[in-house]
Structure formats: C-alpha cells, structure tokens
Coordinates of C-alpha atoms and ligand atoms in Angstrom, one line a residue:
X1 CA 1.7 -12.4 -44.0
X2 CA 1.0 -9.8 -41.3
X3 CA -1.3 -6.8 -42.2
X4 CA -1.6 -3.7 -41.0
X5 CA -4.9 -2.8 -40.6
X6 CA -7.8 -5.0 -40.1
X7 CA -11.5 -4.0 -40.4
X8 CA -14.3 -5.8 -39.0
X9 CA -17.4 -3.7 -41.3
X10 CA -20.8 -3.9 -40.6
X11 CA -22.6 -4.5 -44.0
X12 CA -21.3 -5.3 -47.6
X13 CA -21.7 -1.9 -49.6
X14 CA -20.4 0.0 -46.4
X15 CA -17.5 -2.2 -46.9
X16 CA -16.8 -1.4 -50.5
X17 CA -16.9 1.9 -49.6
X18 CA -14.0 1.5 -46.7
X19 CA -12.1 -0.7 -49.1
X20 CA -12.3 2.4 -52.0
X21 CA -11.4 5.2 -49.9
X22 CA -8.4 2.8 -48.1
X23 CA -7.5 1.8 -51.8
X24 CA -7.2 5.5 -52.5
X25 CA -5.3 6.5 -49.5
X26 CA -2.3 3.7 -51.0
X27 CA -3.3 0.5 -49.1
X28 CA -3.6 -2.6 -50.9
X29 CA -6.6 -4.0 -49.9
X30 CA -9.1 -7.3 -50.0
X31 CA -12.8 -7.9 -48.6
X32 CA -13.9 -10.8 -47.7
X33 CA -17.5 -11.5 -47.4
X34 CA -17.6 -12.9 -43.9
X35 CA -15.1 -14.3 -41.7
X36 CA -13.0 -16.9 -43.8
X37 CA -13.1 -20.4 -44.1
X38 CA -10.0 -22.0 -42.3
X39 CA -7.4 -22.5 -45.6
X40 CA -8.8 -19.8 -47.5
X41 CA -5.5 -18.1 -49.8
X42 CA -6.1 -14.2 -49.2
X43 CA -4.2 -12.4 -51.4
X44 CA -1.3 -9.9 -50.2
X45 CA -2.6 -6.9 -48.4
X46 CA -1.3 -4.1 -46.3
X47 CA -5.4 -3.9 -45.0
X48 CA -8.2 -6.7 -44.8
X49 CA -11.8 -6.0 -44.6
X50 CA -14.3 -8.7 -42.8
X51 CA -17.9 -7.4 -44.2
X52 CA -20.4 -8.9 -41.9
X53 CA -24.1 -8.9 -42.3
X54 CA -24.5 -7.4 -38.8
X55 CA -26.5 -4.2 -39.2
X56 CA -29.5 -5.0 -38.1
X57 CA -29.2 -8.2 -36.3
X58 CA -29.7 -8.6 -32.3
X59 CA -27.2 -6.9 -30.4
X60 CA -25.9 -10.2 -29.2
X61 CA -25.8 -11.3 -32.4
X62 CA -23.8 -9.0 -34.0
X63 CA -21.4 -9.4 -31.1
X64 CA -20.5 -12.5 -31.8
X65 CA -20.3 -12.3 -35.5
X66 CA -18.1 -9.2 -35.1
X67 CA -15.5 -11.0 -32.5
X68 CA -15.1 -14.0 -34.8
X69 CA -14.2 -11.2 -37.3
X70 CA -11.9 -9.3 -34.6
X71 CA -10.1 -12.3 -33.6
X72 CA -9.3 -14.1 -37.7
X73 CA -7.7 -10.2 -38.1
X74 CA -5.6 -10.4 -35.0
X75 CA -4.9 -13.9 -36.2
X76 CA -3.1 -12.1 -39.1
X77 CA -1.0 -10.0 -37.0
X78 CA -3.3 -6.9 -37.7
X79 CA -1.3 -3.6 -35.7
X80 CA -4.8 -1.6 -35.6
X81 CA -8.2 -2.3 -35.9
X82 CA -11.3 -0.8 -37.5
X83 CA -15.0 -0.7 -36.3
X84 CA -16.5 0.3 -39.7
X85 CA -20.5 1.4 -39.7
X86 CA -22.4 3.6 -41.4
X87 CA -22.0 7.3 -41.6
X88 CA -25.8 7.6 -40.4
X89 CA -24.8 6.4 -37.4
X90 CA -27.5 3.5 -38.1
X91 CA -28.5 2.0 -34.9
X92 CA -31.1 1.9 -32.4
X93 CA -30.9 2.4 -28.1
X94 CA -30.4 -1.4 -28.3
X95 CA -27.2 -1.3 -30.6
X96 CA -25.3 -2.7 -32.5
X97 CA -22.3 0.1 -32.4
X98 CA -22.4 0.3 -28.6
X99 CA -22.4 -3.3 -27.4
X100 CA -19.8 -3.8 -30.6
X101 CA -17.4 -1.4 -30.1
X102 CA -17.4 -2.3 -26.3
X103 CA -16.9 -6.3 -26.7
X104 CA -14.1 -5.3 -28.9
X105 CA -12.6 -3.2 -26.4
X106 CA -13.0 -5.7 -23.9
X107 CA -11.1 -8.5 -26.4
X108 CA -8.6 -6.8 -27.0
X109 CA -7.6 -5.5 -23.2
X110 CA -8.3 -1.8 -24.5
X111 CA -9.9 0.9 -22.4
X112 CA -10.7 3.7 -24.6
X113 CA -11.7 4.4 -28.4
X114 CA -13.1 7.0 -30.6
X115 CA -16.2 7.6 -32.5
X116 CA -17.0 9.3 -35.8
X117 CA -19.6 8.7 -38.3
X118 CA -18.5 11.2 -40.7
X119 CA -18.0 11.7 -44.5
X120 CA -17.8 15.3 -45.9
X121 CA -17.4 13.9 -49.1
X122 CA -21.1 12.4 -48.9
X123 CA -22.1 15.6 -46.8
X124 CA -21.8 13.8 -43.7
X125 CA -20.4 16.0 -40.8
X126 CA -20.2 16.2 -37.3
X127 CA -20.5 19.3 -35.0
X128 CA -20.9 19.6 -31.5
X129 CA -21.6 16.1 -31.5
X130 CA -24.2 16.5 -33.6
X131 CA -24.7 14.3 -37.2
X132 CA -25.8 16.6 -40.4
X133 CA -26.8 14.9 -43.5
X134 CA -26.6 17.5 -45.6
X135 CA -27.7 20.7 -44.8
X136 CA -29.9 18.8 -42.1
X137 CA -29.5 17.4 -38.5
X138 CA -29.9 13.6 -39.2
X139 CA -33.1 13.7 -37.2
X140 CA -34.8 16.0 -39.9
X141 CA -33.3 14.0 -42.5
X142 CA -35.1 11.0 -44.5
X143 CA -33.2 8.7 -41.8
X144 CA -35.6 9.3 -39.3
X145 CA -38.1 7.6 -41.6
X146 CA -35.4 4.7 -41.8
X147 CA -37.7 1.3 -41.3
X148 CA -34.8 -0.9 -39.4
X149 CA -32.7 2.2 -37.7
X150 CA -34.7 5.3 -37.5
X151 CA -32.8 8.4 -36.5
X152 CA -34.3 10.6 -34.0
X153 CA -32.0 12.2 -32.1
X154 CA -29.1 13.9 -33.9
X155 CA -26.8 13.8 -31.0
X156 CA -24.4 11.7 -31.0
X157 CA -22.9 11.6 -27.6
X158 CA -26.9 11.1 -26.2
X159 CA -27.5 8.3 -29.2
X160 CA -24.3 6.6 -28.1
X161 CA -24.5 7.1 -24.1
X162 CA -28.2 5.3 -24.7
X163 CA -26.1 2.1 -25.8
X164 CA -23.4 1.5 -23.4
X165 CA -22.7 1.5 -19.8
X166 CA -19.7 3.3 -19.9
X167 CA -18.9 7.1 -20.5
X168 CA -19.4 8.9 -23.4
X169 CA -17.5 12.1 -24.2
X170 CA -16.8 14.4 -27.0
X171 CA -13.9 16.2 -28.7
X172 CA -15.5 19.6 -30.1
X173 CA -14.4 21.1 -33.4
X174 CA -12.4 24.2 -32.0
X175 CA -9.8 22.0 -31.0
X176 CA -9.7 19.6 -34.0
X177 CA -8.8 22.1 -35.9
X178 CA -5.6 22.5 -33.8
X179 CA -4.3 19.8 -35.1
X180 CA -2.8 16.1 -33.9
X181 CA -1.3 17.0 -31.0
X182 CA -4.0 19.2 -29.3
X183 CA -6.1 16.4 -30.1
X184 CA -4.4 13.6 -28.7
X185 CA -4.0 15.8 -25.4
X186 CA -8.1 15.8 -25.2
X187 CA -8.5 12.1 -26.0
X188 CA -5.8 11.5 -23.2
X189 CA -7.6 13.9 -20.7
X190 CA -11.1 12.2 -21.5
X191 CA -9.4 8.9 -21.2
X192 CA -8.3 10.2 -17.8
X193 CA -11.6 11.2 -17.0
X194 CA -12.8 7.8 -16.7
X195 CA -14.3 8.5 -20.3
X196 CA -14.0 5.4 -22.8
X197 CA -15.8 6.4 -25.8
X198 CA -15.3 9.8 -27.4
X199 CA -17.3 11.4 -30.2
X200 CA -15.3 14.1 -32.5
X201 CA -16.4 16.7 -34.5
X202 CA -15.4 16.9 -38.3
X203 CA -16.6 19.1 -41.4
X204 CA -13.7 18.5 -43.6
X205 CA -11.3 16.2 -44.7
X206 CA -8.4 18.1 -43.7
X207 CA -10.1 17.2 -40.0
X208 CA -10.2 13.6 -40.9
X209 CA -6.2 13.1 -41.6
X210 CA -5.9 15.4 -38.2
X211 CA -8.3 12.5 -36.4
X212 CA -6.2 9.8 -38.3
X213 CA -2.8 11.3 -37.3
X214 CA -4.0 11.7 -33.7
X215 CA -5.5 7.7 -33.5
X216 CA -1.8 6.6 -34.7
X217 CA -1.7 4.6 -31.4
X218 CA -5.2 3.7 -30.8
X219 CA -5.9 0.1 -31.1
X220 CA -9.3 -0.1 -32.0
X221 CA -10.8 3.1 -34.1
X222 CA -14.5 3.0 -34.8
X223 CA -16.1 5.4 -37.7
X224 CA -17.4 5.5 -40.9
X225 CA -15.4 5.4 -44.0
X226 CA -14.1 9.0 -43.5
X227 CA -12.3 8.4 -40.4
X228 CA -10.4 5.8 -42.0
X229 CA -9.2 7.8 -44.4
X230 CA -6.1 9.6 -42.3
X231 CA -4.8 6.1 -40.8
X232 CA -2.8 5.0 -44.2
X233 CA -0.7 8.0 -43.6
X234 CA 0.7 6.5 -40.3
X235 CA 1.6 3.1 -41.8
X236 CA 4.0 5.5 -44.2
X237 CA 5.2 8.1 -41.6
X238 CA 6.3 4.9 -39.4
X239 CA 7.6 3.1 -42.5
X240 CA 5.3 0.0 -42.5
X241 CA 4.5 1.1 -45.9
X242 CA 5.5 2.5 -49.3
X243 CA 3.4 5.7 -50.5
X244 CA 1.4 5.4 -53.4
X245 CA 1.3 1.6 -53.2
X246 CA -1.4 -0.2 -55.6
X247 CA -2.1 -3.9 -55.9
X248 CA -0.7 -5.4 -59.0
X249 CA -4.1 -7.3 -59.8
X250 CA -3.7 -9.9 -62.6
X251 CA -4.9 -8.5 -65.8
X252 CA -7.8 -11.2 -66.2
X253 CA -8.8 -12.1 -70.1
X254 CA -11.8 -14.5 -71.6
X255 CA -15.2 -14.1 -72.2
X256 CA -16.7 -10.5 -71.0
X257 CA -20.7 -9.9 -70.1
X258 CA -22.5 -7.4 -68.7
X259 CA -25.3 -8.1 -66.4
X260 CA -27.5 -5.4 -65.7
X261 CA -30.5 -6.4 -62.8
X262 CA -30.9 -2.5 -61.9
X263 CA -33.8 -0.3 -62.7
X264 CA -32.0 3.0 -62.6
X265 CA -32.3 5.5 -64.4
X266 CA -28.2 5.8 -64.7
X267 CA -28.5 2.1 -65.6
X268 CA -31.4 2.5 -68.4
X269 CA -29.1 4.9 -70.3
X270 CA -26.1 2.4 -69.8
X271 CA -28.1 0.2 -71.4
X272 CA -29.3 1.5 -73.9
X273 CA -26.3 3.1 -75.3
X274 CA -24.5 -0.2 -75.1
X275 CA -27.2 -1.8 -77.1
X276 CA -26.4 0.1 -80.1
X277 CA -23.3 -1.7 -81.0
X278 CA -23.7 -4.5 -78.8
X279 CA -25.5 -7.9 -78.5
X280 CA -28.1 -7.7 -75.4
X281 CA -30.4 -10.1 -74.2
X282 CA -33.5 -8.9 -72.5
X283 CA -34.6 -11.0 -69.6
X284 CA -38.4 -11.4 -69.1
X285 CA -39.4 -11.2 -65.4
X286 CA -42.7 -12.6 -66.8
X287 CA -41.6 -15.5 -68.6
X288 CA -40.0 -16.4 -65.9
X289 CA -43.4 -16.5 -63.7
X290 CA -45.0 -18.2 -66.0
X291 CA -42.0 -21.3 -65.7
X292 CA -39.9 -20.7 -68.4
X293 CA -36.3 -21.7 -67.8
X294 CA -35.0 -18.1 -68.7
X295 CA -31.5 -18.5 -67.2
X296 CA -31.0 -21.6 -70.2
X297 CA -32.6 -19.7 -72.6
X298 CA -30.0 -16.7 -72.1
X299 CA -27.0 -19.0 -71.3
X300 CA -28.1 -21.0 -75.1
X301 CA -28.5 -17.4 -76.6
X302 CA -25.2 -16.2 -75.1
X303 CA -23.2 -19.8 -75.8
X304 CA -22.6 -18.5 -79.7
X305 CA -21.5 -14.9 -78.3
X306 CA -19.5 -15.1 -75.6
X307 CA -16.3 -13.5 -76.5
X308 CA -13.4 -10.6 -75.1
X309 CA -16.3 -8.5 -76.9
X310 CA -18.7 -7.6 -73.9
X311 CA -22.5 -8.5 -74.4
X312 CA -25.4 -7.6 -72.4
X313 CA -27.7 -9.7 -70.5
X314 CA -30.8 -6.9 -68.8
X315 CA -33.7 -7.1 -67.0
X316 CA -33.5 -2.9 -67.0
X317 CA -36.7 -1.6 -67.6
X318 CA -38.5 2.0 -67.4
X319 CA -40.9 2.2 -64.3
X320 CA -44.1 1.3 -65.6
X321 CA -42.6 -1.5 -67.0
X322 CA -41.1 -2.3 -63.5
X323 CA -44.5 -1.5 -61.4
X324 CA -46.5 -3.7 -64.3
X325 CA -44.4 -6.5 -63.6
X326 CA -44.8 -6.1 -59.3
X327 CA -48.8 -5.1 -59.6
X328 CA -48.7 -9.1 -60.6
X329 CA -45.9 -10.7 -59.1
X330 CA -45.4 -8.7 -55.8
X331 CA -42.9 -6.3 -55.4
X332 CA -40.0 -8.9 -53.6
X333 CA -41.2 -11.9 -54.9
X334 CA -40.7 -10.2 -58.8
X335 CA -37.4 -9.3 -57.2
X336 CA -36.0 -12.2 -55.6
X337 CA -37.1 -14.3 -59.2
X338 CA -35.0 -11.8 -61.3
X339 CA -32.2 -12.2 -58.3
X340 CA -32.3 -15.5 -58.7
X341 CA -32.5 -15.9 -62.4
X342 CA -29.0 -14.0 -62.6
X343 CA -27.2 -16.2 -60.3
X344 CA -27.8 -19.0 -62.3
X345 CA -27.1 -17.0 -65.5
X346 CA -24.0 -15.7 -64.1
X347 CA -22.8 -19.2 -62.7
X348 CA -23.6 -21.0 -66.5
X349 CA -21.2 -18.0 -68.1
X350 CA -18.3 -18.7 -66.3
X351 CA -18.9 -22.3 -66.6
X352 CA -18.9 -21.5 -70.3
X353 CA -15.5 -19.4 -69.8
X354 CA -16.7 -16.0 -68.8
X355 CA -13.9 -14.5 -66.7
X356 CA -15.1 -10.7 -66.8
X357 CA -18.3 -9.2 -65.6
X358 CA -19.6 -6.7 -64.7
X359 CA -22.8 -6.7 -62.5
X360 CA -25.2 -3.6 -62.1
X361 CA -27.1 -3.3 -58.9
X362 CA -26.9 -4.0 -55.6
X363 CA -29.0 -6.5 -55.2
X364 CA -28.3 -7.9 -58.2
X365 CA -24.5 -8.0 -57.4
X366 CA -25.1 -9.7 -54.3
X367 CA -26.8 -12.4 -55.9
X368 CA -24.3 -13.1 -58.5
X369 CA -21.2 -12.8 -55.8
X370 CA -23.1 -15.2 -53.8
X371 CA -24.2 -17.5 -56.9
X372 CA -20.4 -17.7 -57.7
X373 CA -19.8 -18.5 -54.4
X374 CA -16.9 -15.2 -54.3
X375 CA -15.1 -15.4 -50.8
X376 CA -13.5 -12.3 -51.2
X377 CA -12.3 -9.2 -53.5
X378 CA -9.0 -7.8 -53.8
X379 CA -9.7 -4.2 -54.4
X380 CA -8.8 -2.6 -57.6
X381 CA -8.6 1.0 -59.4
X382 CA -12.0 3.2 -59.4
X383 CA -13.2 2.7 -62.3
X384 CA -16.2 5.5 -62.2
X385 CA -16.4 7.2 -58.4
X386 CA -17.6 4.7 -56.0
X387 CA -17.1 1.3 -58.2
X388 CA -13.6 -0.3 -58.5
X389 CA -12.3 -3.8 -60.3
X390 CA -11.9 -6.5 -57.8
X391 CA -10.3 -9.7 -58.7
X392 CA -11.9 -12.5 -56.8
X393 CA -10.9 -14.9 -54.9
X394 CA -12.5 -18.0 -56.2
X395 CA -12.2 -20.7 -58.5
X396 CA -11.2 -19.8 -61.4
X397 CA -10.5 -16.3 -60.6
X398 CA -12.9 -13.5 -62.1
X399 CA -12.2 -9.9 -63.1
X400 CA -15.4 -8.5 -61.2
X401 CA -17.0 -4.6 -61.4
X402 CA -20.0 -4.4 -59.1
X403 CA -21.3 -1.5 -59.6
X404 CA -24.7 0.3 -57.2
X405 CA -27.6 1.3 -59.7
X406 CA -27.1 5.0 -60.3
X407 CA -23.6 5.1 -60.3
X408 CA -21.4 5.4 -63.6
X409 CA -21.3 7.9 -66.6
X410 CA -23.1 6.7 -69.1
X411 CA -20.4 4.7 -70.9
X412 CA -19.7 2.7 -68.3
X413 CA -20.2 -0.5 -69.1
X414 CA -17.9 0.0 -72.3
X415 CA -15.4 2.0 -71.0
X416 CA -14.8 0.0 -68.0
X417 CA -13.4 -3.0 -70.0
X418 CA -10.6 -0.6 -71.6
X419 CA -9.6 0.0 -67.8
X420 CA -9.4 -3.3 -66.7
Ligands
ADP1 P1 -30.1 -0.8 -57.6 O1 -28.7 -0.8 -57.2 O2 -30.4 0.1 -58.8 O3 -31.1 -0.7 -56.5 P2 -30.7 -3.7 -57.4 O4 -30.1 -4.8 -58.1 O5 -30.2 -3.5 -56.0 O6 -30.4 -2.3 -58.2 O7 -32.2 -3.7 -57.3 C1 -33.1 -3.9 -58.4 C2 -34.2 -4.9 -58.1 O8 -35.1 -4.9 -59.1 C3 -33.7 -6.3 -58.0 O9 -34.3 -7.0 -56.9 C4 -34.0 -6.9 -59.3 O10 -34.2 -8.3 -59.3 C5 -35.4 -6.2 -59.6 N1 -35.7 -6.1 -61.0 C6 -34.8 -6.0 -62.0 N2 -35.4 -6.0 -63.2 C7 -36.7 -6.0 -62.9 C8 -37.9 -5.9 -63.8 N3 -37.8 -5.8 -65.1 N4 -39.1 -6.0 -63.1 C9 -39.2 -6.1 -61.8 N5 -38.1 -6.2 -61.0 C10 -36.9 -6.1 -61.5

C-alpha cells in the first residue's frame, strides 16, 4: 500500500479534527495513536494520520517523536506530508512548530515550507500575518491566559521568526485572493529570497483550496486543519484519486453501550433524554472513594442487558453535584478515579461482547481508547459536526464514536446507532 498523504499531528483531538475535515474532502483516512508498532495491519487509506502527544513536550522531545512519525509515513510511500498543530498557533519562543517543522525539512532534503494556522470555520483567520480568534487578535483572546502556551503576540511571522534560525516571510491576503498561480509565484520569489518559512493570510475557505492548489508540489505543508483542506483536490486533478471516495467501513453488530464520563451540559441533556426509554446505570464517584469495586458492580448490572439495544453507563452530573464530589476528592484525583473506573468498565463490556460504543468526553474517551488498547481509527461518516464513527483497529474490532463533551444534538446517543 502507498498513501498519498501522510500527517504527523501534534495532539489527539487536533488529529480527529484533520482526519474529519480530510474525510470530508473524499480521502479515506485512519489515525493511529502514535507511531505504529512494527506488524501493525493499517487499514487501506488514500491519507494516514500519526497523532503524537507532542504539544507541549521539550522541543527536543517533540523532535524526535515527530521524525519517528515522518519517517513510518515515508516508509509508506507517503507523496506529501503534513505538519498538523493547532489553529492557535500553540507554542512558546522555545517551540515545538519551529524546531519541528525545521527537522522535518531537514529529513526530508527540503528547503522551504508554508505556514497557516487557520480555520474560518472555527473563526480562526489570518491577516497580515496576524492570528484572530474570533473577532479578536489571538493576544486579546482567552489564549493568552493559556497555562502551557500563552499567546502574546498575535503575529505570526514575529511568533515564528522567535523559533527558528532561518527566515520567516509572509504571503499577504491581496495576493491570495488572486488565486494559485499568483500565489505560487510569491512562495517561489520568497523561496528565492533566501526565505524558508512563509506565513499566509486566509479569511475564507475559498483562500484555503487557493493555498491547497498552490502547495500541490510542496513536500512538507505545515498548518492547522484548514490548510489541509484544499490538498485532496490535487490527489483528484492528478488522478491519484477518485472524487467523492468514502471508506467502506464494516458495518459492526453486537452488544451496544453508551458511556458517558462528561459533565456537559450538551451531555446532561443526552443523558437524560436517553434515560427515558433506556436502561442507565449511574456511576458513583463516591462509592468508588470509599473502595467499592464500581467497574464490577456495573459490568454485573450490565451482564443481563447487554444487547444491539444501547444502554447507558454515566457518571454525568449537574455542577454542584460535580464540585461536591471535587470539594472532597480533589479536582484530578475525582477525575482520574472516574477515568479510570471507565476503562475497566469499557474493557469488561467488550470482553462480555460489546462491539459498539460510544464514549462521551474527552478525557473519558481517551481513557477507554487507551483501556482497549485501540492502535488506531479508520475514520468514518460525521455523525453530528465534529464526531465521526471510527472502526478500530484492534482485537476484536469495535464500531467506536468518541464524541468531545458539548458536541451532539441532543439525540445523539440514539440517533447515532441508526447511522452506524
Ligand atoms: P468533556 O469532553 O466534557 O470535557 P471529559 O471526559 O474530557 O469531558 O472530562 C470530564 C472529567 O470529569 C473527567 O475527568 C471525568 O472523569 C470527570 N467526571 C465525570 N463525572 C464526574 C463526577 N460525577 N464527579 C466528578 N468528576 C467527574
């Protein structure tokens, strides 16, 4: 198998995101969550997506994770590759998108790349160089409050000059909106210039397949999940791939549960309308503290129920339940027990025969993706904005919906099931 793209993305949710808006754009793709084992059967994919943990590590660190990444995807023939961070630009002078985007310039024998954080859709644009969040420069947003990355500067070119040796330039809006051409002249002039890293402007979409057109040659493009989303078209205009293309995932049946670890309030209401006409199991953060082996008592309460009929296991609960619970425990410790108390819970199911779940919360998701020991996701159709089926790749193979707290209309956790 030789893919297309390959992506090397610096956290787990930021590479959901790329794999959605990739999915979207007719690519089929998988995420794997970190660079593979040697052996490991990845599904067929026109685009693979290594998510790292490398945010916020030492620059040095994060190097060397996101090589390992770089070189597995040029292992699979990958014919361009993707930087993928977040569209706050989240760094600090020390890194990590500098030093990264420069090592990987350096492996592959590559002189020049571009640079664009943003993601109109999520009312992230760039003009001038400059990063709006919103209706405000990203240094009078809440990201300059950030506790790992704060954002104090909303330029761009000065943020990104601060991180690398080399020199940073920028291609302004008045002539992205002239279209490929006129932009591939100005990254060649730059490039001329002795320039290796340019910034570009974008407001719209429309700007973003321009960009995308314009990078068809570029080996390495660096961005958020916006920039990304103008690529896919080249694989069709050069016929390395079929418009409209969507992975024929497996239709996965068995046993079907919700777990719900989120507190939010989109998740209360999914909760609560499913328990109308559904069995649910309320997890008690407290029994837990007080040594109670919660995770059997749900997986003996759900062992009579499991069934193609979804049923709900929850810790959900309103805020002062929530701030009761952490006045005692501690905010991460209450946290990390719940966390904890799912993994097990969602290991016992699919022991028991569970094949479909669906997990609300981040956090929570992670913990049950990691309890499973998931390697990877091939990518499915949205379900709700922002939350797609994956099919995982693991033993036996799951039908999984991972879905961030607040997302999802209020059905959700029914409805999904009918689209799976
Ligand atoms: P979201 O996507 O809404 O942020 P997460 O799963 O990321 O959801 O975070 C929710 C956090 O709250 C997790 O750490 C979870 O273990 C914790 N939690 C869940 N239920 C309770 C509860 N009833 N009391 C205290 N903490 C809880």
């Amino acid at each position: 198998m030789s893919i297309l793209l390959g992506c090397v993305a610096d956290d787990f949710t930021g590479a959901t995101d790329l794999a959605n808006t990739l999915v979207k754009a007719g690519m089929r793709t998988v995420q794997l969550l970190g660079v593979p084992r040697k052996g490991l059967k990845v599904p067929e994919a026109d685009c693979i997506i290594v998510a790292l943990k490398s945010r916020s590590n030492p620059a040095a660190e994060a190097v060397t994770m996101s090589l390992a990444a770089l070189d597995w995807l040029r292992q699979q023939g990958a014919r361009q590759l993707y930087f993928k961070y977040c569209s706050t630009f989240d760094s600090t002078d020390k890194g990590n998108i500098g030093p990264v985007a420069d090592a990987m310039l350096d492996a592959i024998g590559a002189d020049f790349t571009v640079f664009n954080p943003s993601f109109p859709t999520n009312k992230r644009t760039v003009y001038k160089g400059y990063l709006f969040v919103g209706d405000e420069l990203l240094s009078e947003s809440g990201m300059r409050h950030h506790p790992l990355t704060p954002m104090t500067d909303p330029s761009l070119v000065r943020v990104l000059q601060r991180q690398t040796r080399h020199k940073v330039g920028l291609v302004q809006y008045s002539t992205i909106v002239k279209g490929a051409a006129a932009i591939r002249t100005a990254l060649d002039d730059l490039r001329k210039q002795g320039i290796r890293h340019a910034v570009l402007d974008s407001i719209t979409d429309d700007h973003l397949m321009m960009l995308g057109e314009a990078c068809a040659d570029m080996k390495l493009v660096t961005g958020g999940s916006g920039m990304a989303m103008g690529l896919p078209a080249n694989f069709i205009r050069q016929g390395l791939m079929k418009s409209g293309q969507r992975a024929t995932l497996p239709k996965v049946t068995g046993a079907t549960v919700v777990i719900a670890g989120s507190c939010s309030v989109a998740t209360q209401g999914q909760v609560a309308l499913m328990k109308k006409d559904h069995e649910a199991y309320e997890l008690a953060p407290m029994a837990i503290a007080a040594g109670r082996d919660v995770a059997q008592e749900a997986l003996d309460w759900a062992s009579t129920r499991l069934s193609e009929k979804p049923i709900l296991i929850y810790s959900t609960a309103t805020p002062e339940q929530v701030q009761a619970v952490q006045d005692k425990l501690g905010r991460e410790h209450a946290g990390s027990m719940v966390e904890e108390t799912f993994g097990k819970i969602a290991k016992g199911l699919v022991a028991k025969g569970a094949r479909r779940l669906l997990v609300a919360g981040g956090e929570t998701a992670g913990a049950v993706v990691g309890a499973l020991g998931v390697e990877g996701l091939a990518i499915g159709p949205e379900i709700d904005p922002g939350v797609p089926w994956t099919f995982s790749i693991s033993e036996p193979p799951l039908a999984l919906a991972l879905k961030s707290g607040n997302f999802g209309t209020p059905d959700f956790f029914t409805k999904a099931f009918k689209l799976q």
